[in-house]
Every structure is written in structure tokens, then in C-alpha cells.
PDB file of C-alpha atoms in Angstrom:
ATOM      1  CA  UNK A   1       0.000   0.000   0.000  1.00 31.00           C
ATOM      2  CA  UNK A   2       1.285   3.268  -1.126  1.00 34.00           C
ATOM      3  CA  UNK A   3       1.901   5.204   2.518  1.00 37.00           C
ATOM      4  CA  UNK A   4       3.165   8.873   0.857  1.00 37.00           C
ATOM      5  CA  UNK A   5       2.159  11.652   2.828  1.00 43.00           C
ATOM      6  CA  UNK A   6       2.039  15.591   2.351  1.00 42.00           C
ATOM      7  CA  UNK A   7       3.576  17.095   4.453  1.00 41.00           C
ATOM      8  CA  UNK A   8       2.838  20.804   6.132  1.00 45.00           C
ATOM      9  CA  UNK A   9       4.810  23.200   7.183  1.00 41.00           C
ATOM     10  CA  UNK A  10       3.892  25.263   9.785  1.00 42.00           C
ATOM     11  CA  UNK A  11       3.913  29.107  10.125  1.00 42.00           C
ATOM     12  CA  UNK A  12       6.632  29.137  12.711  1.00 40.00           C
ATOM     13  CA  UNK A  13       8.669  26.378  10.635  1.00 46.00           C
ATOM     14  CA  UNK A  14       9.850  24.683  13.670  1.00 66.00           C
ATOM     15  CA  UNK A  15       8.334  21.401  12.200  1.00 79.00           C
ATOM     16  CA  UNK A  16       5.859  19.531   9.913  1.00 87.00           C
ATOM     17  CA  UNK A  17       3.063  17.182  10.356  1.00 93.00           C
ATOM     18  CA  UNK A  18       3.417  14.023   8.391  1.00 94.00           C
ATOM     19  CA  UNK A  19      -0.046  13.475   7.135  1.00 94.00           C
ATOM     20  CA  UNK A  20      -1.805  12.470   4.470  1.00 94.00           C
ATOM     21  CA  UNK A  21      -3.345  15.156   2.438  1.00 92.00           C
ATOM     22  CA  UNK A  22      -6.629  16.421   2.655  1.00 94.00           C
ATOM     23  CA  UNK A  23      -6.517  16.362   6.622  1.00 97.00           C
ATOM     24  CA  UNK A  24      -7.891  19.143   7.714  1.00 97.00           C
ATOM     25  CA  UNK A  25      -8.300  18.276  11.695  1.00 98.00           C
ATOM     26  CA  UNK A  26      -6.651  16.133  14.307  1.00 98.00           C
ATOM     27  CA  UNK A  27      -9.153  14.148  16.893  1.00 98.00           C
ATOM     28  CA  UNK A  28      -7.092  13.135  20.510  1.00 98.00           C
ATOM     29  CA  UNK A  29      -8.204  10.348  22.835  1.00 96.00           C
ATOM     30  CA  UNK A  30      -6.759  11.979  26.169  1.00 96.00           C
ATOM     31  CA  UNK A  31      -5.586   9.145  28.634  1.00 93.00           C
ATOM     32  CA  UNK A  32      -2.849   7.679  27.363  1.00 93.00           C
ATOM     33  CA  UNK A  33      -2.630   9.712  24.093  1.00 96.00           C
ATOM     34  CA  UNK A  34      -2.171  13.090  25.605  1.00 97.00           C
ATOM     35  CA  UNK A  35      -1.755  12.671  29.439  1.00 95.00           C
ATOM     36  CA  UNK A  36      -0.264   9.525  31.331  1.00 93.00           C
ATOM     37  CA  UNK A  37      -3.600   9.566  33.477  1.00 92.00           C
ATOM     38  CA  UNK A  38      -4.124   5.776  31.779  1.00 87.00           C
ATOM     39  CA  UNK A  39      -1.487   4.753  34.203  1.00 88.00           C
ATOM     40  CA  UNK A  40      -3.942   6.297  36.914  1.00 89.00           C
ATOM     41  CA  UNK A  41      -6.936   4.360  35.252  1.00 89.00           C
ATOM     42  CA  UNK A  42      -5.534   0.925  35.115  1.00 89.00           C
ATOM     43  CA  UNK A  43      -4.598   1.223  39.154  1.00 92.00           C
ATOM     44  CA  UNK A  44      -7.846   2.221  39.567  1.00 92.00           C
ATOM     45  CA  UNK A  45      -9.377  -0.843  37.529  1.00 91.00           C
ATOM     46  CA  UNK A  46      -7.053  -3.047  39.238  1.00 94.00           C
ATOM     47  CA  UNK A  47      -7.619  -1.931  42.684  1.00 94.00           C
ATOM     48  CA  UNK A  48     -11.809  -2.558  41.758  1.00 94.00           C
ATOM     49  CA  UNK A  49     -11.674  -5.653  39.883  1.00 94.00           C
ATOM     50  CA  UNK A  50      -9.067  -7.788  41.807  1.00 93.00           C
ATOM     51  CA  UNK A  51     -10.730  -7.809  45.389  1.00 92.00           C
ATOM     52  CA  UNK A  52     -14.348  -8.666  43.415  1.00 92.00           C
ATOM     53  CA  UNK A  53     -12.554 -11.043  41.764  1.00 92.00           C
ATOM     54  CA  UNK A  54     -11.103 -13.027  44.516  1.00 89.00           C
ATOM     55  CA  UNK A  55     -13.903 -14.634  45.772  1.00 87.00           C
ATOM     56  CA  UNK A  56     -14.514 -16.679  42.003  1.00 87.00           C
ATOM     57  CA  UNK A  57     -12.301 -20.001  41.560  1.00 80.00           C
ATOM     58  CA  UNK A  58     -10.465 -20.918  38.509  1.00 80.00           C
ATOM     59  CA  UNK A  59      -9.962 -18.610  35.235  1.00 76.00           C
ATOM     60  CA  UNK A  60     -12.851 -16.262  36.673  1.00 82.00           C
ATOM     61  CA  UNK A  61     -10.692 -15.425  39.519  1.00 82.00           C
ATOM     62  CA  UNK A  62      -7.726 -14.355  38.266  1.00 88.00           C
ATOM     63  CA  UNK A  63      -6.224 -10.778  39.086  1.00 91.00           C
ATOM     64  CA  UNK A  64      -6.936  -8.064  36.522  1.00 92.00           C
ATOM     65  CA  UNK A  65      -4.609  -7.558  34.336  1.00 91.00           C
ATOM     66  CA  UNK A  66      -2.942  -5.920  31.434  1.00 90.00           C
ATOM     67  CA  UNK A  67      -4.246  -7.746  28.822  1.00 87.00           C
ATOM     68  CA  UNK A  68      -7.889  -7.243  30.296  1.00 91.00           C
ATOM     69  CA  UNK A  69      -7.533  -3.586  30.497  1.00 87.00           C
ATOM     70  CA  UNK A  70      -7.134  -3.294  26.445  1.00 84.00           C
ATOM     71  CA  UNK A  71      -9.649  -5.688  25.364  1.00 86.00           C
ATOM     72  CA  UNK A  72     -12.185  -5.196  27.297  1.00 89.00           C
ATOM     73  CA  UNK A  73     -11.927  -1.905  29.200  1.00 88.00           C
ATOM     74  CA  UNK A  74      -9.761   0.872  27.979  1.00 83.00           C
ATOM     75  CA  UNK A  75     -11.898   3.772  26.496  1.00 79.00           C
ATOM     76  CA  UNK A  76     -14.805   2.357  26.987  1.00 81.00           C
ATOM     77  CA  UNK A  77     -17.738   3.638  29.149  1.00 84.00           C
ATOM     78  CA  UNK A  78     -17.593   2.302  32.785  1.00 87.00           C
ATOM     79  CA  UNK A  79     -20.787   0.560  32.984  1.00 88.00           C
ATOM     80  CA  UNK A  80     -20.024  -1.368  29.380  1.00 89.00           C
ATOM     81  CA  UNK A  81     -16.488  -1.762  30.809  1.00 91.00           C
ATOM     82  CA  UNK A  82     -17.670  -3.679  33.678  1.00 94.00           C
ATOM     83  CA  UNK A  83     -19.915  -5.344  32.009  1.00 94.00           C
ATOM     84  CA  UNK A  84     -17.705  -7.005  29.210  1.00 91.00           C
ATOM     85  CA  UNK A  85     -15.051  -7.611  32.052  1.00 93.00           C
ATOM     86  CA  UNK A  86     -17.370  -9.488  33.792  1.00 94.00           C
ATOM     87  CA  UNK A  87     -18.427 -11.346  30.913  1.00 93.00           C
ATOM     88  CA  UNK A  88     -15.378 -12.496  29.646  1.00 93.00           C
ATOM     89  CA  UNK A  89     -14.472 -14.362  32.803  1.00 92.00           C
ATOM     90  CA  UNK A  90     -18.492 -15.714  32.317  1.00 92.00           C
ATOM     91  CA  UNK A  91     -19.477 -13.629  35.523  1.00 91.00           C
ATOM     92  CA  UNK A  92     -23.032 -12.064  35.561  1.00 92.00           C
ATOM     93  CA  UNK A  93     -24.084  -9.380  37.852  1.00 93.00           C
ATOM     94  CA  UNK A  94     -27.742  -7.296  37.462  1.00 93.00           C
ATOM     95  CA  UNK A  95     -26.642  -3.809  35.781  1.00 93.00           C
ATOM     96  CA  UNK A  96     -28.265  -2.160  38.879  1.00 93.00           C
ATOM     97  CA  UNK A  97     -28.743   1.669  38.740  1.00 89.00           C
ATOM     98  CA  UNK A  98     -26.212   4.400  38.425  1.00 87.00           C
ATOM     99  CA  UNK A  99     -26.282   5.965  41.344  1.00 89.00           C
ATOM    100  CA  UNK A 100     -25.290   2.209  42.865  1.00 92.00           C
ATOM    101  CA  UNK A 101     -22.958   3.125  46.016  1.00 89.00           C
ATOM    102  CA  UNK A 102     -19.526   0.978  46.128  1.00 88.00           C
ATOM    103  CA  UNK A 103     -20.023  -2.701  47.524  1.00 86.00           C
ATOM    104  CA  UNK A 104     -23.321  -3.400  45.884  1.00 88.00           C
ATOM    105  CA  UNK A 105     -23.930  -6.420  44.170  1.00 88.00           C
ATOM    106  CA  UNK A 106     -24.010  -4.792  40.840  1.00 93.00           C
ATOM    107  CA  UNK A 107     -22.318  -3.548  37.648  1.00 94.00           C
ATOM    108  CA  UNK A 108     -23.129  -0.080  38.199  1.00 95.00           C
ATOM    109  CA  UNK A 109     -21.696  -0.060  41.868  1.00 95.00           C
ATOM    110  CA  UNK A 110     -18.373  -1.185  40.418  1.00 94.00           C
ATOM    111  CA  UNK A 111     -17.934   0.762  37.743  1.00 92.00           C
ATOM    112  CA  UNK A 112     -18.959   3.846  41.067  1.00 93.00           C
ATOM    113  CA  UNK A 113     -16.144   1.890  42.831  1.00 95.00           C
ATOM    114  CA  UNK A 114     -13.433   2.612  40.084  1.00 91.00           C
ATOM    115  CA  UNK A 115     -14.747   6.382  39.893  1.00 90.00           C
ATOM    116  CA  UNK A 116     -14.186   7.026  43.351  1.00 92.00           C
ATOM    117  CA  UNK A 117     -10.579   5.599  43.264  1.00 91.00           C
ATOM    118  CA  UNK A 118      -9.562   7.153  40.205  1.00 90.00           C
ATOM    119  CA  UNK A 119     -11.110  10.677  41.387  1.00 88.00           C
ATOM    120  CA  UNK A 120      -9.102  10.312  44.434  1.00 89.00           C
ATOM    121  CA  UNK A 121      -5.981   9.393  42.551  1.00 88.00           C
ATOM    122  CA  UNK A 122      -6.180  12.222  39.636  1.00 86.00           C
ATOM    123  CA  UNK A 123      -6.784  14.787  43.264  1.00 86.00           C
ATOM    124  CA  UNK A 124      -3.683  13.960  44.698  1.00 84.00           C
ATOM    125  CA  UNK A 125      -1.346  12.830  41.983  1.00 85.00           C
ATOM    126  CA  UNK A 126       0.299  14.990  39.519  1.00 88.00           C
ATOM    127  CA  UNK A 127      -0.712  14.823  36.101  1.00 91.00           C
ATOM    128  CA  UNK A 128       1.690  14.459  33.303  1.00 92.00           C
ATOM    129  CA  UNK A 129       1.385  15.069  29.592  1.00 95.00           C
ATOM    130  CA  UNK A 130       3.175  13.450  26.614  1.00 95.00           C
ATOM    131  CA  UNK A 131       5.630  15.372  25.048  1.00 95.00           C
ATOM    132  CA  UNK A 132       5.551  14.343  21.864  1.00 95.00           C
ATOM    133  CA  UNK A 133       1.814  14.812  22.033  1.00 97.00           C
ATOM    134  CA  UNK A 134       1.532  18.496  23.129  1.00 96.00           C
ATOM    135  CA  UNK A 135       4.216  19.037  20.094  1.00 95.00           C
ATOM    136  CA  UNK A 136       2.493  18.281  18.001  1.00 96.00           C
ATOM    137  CA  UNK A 137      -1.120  19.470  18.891  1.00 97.00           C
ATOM    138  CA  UNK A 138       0.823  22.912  18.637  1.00 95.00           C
ATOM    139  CA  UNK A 139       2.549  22.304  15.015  1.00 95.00           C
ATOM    140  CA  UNK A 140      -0.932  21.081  14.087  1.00 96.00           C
ATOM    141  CA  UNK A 141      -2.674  24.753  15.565  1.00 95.00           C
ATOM    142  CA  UNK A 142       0.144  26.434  13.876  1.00 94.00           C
ATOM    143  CA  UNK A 143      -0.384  24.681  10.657  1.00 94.00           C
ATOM    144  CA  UNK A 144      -4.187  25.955  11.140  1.00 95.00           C
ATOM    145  CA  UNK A 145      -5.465  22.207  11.506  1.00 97.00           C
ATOM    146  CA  UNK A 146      -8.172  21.701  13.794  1.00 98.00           C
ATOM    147  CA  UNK A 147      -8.147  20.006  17.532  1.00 98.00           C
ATOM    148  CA  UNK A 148     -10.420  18.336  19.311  1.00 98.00           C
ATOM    149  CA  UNK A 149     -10.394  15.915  22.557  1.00 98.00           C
ATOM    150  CA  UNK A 150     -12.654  12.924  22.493  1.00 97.00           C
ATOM    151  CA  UNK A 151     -12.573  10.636  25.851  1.00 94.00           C
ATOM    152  CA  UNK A 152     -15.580   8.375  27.467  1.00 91.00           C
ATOM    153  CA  UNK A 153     -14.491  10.414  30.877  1.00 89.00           C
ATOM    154  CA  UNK A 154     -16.287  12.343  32.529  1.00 89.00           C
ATOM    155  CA  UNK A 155     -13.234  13.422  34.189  1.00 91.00           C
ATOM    156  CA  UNK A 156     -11.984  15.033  30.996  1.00 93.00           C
ATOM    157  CA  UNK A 157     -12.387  18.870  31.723  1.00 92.00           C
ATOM    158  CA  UNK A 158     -10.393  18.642  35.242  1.00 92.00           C
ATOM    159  CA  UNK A 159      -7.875  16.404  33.904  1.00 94.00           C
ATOM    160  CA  UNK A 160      -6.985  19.376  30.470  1.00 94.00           C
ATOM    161  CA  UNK A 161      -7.154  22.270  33.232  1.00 92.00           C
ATOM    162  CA  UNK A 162      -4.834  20.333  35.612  1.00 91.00           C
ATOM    163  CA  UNK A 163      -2.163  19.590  33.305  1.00 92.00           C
ATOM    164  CA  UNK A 164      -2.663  23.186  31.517  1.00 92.00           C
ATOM    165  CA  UNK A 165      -3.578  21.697  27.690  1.00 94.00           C
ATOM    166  CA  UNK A 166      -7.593  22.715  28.028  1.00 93.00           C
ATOM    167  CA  UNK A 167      -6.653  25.596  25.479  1.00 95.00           C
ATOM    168  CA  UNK A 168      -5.314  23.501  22.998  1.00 97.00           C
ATOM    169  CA  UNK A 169      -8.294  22.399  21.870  1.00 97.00           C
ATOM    170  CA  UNK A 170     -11.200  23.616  19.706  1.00 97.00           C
ATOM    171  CA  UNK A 171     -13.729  21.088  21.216  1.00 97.00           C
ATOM    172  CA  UNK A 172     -14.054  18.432  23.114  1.00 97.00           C
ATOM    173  CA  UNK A 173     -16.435  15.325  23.559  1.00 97.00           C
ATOM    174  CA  UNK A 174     -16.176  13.509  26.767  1.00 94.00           C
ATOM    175  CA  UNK A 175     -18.269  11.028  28.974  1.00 91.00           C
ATOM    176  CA  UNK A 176     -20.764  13.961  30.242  1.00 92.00           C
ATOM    177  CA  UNK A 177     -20.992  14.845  26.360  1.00 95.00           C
ATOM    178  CA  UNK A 178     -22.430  11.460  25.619  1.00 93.00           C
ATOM    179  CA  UNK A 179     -24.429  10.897  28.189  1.00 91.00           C
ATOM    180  CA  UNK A 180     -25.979  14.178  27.723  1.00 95.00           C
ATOM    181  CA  UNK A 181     -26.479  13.744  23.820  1.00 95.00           C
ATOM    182  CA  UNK A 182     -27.267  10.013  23.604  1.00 95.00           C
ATOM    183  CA  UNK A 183     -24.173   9.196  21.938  1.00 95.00           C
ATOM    184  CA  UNK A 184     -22.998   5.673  22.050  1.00 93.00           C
ATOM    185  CA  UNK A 185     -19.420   4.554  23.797  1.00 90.00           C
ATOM    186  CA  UNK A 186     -16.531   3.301  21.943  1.00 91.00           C
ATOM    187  CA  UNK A 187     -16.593   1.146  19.540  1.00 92.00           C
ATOM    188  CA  UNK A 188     -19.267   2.684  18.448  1.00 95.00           C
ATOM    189  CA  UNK A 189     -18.118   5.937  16.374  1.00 97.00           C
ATOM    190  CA  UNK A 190     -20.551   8.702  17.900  1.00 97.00           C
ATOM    191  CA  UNK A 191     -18.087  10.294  19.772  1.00 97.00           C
ATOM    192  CA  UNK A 192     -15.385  10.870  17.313  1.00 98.00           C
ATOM    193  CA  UNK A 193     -18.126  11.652  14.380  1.00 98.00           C
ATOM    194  CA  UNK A 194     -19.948  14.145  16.701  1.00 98.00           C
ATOM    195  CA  UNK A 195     -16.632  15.758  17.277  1.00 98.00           C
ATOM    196  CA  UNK A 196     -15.985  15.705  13.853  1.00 98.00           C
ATOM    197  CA  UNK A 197     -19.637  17.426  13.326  1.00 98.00           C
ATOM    198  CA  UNK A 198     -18.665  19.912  15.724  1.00 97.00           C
ATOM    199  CA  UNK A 199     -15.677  21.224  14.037  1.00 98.00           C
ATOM    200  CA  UNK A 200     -18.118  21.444  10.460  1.00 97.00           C
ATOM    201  CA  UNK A 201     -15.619  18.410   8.625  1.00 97.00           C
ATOM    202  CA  UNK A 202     -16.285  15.037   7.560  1.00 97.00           C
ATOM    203  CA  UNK A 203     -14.909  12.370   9.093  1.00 97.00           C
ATOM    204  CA  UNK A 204     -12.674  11.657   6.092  1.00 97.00           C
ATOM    205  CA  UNK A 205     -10.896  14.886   6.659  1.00 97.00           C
ATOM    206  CA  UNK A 206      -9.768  14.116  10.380  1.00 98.00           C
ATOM    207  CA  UNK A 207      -7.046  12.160  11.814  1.00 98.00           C
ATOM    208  CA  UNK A 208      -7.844  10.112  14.938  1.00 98.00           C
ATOM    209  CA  UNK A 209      -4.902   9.040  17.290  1.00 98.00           C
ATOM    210  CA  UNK A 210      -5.542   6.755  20.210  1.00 97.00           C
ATOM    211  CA  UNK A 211      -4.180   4.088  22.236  1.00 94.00           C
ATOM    212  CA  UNK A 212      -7.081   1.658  22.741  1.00 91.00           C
ATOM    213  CA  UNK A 213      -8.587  -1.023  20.180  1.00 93.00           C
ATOM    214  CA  UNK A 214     -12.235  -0.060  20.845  1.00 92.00           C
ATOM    215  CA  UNK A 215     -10.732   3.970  20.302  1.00 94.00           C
ATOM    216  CA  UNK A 216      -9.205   2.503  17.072  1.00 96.00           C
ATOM    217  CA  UNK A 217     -12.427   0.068  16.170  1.00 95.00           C
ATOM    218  CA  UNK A 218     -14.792   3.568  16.502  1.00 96.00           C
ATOM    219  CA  UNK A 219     -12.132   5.625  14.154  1.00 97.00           C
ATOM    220  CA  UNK A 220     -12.130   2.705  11.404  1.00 97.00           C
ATOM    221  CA  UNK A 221     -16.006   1.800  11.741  1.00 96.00           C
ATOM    222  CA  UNK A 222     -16.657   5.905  11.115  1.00 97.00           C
ATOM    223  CA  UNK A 223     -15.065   6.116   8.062  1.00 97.00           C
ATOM    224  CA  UNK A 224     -12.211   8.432   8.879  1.00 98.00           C
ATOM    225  CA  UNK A 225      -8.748   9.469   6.907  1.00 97.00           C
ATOM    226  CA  UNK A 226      -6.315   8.368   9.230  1.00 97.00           C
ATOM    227  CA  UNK A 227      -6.394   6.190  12.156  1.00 97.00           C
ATOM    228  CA  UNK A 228      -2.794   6.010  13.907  1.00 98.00           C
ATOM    229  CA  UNK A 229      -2.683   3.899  16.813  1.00 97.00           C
ATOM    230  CA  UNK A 230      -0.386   4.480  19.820  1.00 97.00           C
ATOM    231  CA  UNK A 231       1.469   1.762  21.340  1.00 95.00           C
ATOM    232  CA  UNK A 232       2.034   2.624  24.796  1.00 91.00           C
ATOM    233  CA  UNK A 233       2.079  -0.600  26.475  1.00 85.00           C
ATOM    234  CA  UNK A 234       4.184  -2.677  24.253  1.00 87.00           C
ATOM    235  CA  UNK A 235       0.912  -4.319  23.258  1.00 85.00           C
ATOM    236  CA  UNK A 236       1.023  -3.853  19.575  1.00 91.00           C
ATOM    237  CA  UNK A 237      -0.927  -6.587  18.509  1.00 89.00           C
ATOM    238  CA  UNK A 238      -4.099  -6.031  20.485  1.00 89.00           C
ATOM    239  CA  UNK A 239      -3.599  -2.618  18.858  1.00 93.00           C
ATOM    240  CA  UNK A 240      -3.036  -4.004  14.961  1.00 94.00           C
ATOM    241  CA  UNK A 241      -6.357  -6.063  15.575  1.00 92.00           C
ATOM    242  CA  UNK A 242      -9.030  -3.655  14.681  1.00 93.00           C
ATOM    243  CA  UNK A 243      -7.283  -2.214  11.634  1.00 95.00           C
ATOM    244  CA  UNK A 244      -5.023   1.287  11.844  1.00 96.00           C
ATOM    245  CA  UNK A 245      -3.506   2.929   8.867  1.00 97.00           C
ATOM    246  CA  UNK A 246      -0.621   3.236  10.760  1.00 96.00           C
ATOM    247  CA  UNK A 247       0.825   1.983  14.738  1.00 97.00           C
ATOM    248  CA  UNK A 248       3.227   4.232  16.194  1.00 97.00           C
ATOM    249  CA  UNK A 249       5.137   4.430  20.140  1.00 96.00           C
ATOM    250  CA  UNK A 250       4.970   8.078  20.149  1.00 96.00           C
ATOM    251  CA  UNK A 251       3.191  11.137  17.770  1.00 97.00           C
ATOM    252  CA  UNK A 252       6.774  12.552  18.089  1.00 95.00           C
ATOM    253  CA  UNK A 253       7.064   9.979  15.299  1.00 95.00           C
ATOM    254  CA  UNK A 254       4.915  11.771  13.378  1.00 96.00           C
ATOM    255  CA  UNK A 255       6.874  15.431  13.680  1.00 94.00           C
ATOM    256  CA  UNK A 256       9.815  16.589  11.395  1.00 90.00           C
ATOM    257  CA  UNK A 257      12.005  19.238  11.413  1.00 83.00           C
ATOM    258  CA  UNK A 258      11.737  22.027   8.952  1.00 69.00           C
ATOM    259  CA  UNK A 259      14.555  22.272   6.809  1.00 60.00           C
ATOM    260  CA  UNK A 260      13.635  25.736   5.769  1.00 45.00           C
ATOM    261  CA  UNK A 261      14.040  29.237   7.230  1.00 40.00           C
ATOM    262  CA  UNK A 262      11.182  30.613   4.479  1.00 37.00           C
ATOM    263  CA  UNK A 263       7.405  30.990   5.464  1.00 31.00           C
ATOM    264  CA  UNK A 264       5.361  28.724   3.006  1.00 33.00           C
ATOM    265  CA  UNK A 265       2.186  27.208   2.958  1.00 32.00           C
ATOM    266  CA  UNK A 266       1.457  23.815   3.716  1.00 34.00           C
ATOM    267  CA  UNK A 267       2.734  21.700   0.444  1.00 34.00           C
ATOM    268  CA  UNK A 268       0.380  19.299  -0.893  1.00 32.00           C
ATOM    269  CA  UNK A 269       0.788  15.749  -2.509  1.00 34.00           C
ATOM    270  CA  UNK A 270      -1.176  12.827  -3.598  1.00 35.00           C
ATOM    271  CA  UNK A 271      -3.739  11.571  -1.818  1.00 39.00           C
ATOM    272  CA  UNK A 272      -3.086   7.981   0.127  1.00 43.00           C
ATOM    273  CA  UNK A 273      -5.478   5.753  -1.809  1.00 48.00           C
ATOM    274  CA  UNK A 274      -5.994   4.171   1.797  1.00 50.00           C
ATOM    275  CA  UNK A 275      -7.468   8.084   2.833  1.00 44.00           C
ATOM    276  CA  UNK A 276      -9.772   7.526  -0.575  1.00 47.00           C
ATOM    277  CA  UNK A 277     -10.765   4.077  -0.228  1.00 56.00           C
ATOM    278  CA  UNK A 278     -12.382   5.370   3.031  1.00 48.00           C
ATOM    279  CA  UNK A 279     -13.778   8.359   1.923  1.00 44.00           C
ATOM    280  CA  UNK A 280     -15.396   6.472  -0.954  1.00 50.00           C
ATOM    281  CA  UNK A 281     -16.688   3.310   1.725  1.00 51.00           C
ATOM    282  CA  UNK A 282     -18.223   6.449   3.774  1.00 44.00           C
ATOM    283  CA  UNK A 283     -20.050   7.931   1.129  1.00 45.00           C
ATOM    284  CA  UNK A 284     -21.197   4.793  -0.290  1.00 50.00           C
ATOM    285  CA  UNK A 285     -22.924   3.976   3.176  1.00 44.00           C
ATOM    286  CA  UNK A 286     -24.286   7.218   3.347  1.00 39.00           C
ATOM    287  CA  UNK A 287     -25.898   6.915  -0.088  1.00 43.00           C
ATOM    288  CA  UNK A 288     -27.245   3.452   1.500  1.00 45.00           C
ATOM    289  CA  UNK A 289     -28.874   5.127   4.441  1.00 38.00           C
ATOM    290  CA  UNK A 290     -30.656   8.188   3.398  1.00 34.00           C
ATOM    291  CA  UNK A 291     -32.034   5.276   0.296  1.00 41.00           C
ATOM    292  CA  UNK A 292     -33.327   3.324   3.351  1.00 39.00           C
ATOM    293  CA  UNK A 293     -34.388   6.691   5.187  1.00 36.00           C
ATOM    294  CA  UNK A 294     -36.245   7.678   2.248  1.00 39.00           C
ATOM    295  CA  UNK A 295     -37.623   3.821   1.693  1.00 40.00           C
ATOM    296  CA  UNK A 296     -38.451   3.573   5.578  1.00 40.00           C
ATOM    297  CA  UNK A 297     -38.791   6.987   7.262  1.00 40.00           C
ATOM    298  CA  UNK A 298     -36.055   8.177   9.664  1.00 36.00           C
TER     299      UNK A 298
END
């Protein structure tokens, strides 16, 4: 597969974003993307799931680990996290009611039990960024591309202002923005597409960069240009799985120095026939629902 990429240069020429053309906006997962506050949410997992989990025998019982965290929990929703968690070790609990307190027999009161731990943690723990990351969210503002934040936390807002990157961003989409506008959790693509929506693009004109298969599964299921996993945990093939354009250990990767002292706009190449091939898929499914819309009723 032909990878070329345009690349652009931006105003300040300190570096350019390796891209493929037609890009026009970057979309961030936060933990473990932009901040190291996935650390934070793994303990926090961990420290729910392994007590709960002592009291089953065999395969059921076994402590929480890594591997658990990306298949069946990172970016997900709590409640759905718990849930598939739970039923991947073939444990069933009622789904209970949100407002479940910690230590009820229910899905809801763990996934309360995680919130409470993690809230504690991101309260008295420092929050670091990645470098590499804040780099280049500025080289992509300087080369007048688009930002936006998309999370299933609803601890997104205190997590930007505590590490001081809120202002980097033209919108954001977090857990309190789903639950408020119906949108569906990752895998499903709501999130990033109503981010995308938000920033007046389509979804083939945005990049999406995240460090979770069901983050990666909602970028490639929504039809957009550029899906780049991150491998943070040396788990690269859980991250291969759901089908990236490209897997990378840091966006640093994805920065190179200008060569060039002059102020020029952004040059422009061919288009990856990957970035078409998914721009043509979305627009063929779109044709395919407003036919059904019009067949059916909305």
C-alpha cells in the first residue's frame, strides 16, 4: 500500500506534520494519548476488579490484568467496561442503577467503585502530559489544523485544566458529552463523528490518534482518513487487531524538522489511496442510508 504523505509546514517552521493530504483536523483520545492519566486508570481498575474477583475459583478469579484492560476496558464507558469484564471471565451481575454506592452487588456499583478511586488518585497525583503529544497538537494549531479531545471520561475537563492543555483544543467530547447527547461509547463511532460534526468536517478529513482497540475500532467503523494507533504498552498486537492505517510508540514519530528558514504554505501531494478508499466506503454507506431513510422513514 502506497503510505506517501504531504507534508505541512507550519507558520513558525519549527516542524511539519506528516499526514496524508486532505486532513484538515486532528481528533485526541486523552488518557494515554495526551496525558499519562491511563497509568492512573488501570490502578484504579485493578484496585476494583481484583478484590471482586477473589472470591470466584479458577480462570474467573484471576487478578486483573494488562491484557484485560485493552480488550475489554480501555476507552470504553464504565458501565459497558464492567460489564464485558465481567463477561469475559463468564461472571453475571444485574446492571443495577447508576447511582449504585460501592459494595453493591451490581455492575453499576463497580464501575462507582473505580470512579471514586480514580477521582481520588487524579486529586492527589500529579498529572503528566506526553511530550511528543503536546508538540504536536501545537505544530498542528500552527499549521491551522483543527483540535479536538474525544474521551468516554467524565473526568476530561479537570484532567486538560490540571495539566494546563484545556486551550489547545477547539472542542471536546467527553463522557458527560455522551451521556448528555445520547451518543454511544466506543466502539461505536458517535463520539469521534460528533466531534468531527462539531468542528463542520467530515470524518474523512480528520485524523484520529488513540491508544485503545475499541478507540481505534470507533475511528475505522466511522469512516475516517487516518487512524494512527499508539502503542504505549508494548501491546502492539491487540492494537493491529481492529485495523489502523498506521501503529506508532509516540506522535513525536509523526513530527519533522523544517529544513527551511522561508514561510510557506502547507505543500500538498497525492492523496493515500488508503485516505480515498475510506472516503469512498463512507459515502457509499451514506448513499445506503438516506435510500433506506427515504424507503423507511427516519
Amino acid at each position: 500500500m502506497n503510505t506517501a504523505r504531504s507534508t505541512r509546514t507550519t507558520p513558525d517552521d519549527t516542524a511539519t506534520l506528516l499526514l496524508p493530504d486532505g486532513i484538515r483536523a486532528c481528533l485526541f483520545d486523552l488518557d494515554g494519548v495526551i496525558t499519562k492519566t491511563d497509568v492512573q486508570h488501570r490502578q484504579a481498575w485493578k484496585r476494583t476488579f481484583d478484590p471482586f474477583l477473589q472470591a470466584y475459583e479458577g480462570e474467573a478469579g484471576g487478578p486483573f490484568s494488562l491484557g484485560d484492560y485493552m480488550r475489554h476496558v480501555d476507552g470504553m464507558p464504565r458501565h459497558e467496561a464492567v460489564h464485558r469484564l465481567l463477561a469475559s471471565r463468564n461472571i453475571f451481575l444485574p446492571p443495577g442503577d447508576s447511582h449504585d454506592p460501592p459494595g453493591q452487588d451490581s455492575e453499576h456499583a463497580l464501575a462507582n467503585r473505580k470512579d471514586e478511586l480514580l477521582a481520588r488518585s487524579l486529586a492527589n497525583e500529579f498529572i503528566e502530559v506526553y511530550p511528543g503529544t503536546i508538540r504536536f497538537v501545537r505544530a498542528a494549531r500552527r499549521a491551522s489544523v483543527h483540535t479536538a479531545v474525544v474521551s468516554a471520561s467524565s473526568h476530561c475537563t479537570q484532567v486538560l485544566q490540571a495539566c494546563g492543555a484545556a486551550d489547545l483544543f477547539d472542542t471536546r467530547i467527553d463522557g458527560d458529552t455522551a451521556r448528555e447527547r445520547g451518543l454511544r461509547g466506543k466502539p461505536a463511532p458517535d463520539s469521534y463523528t460528533e466531534a468531527a460534526s462539531e468542528l463542520r468536517i467530515t470524518p474523512g478529513e480528520a485524523a484520529v490518534f488513540e491508544d485503545g482497540p475499541s478507540g481505534i475500532e470507533a475511528a475505522v467503523r466511522g469512516g475516517f482518513g487516518w487512524v494512527v494507533a499508539i502503542d504505549r504498552c508494548g501491546r502492539r498486537e491487540d492494537l493491529t487487531e481492529p485495523g489502523p492505517d498506521q501503529v506508532v510508540d509516540d506522535l513525536a514519530e509523526l513530527l519533522q524538522p523544517s529544513t527551511t528558514h522561508d514561510r510557506q504554505a502547507p505543500t500538498r501531494g497525492p492523496a493515500n489511496p488508503r485516505h480515498l478508499e475510506r472516503i469512498h466506503a463512507r459515502d457509499h454507506r451514506s448513499d445506503q442510508s438516506y435510500q433506506h431513510q427515504d424507503e423507511h422513514g427516519s
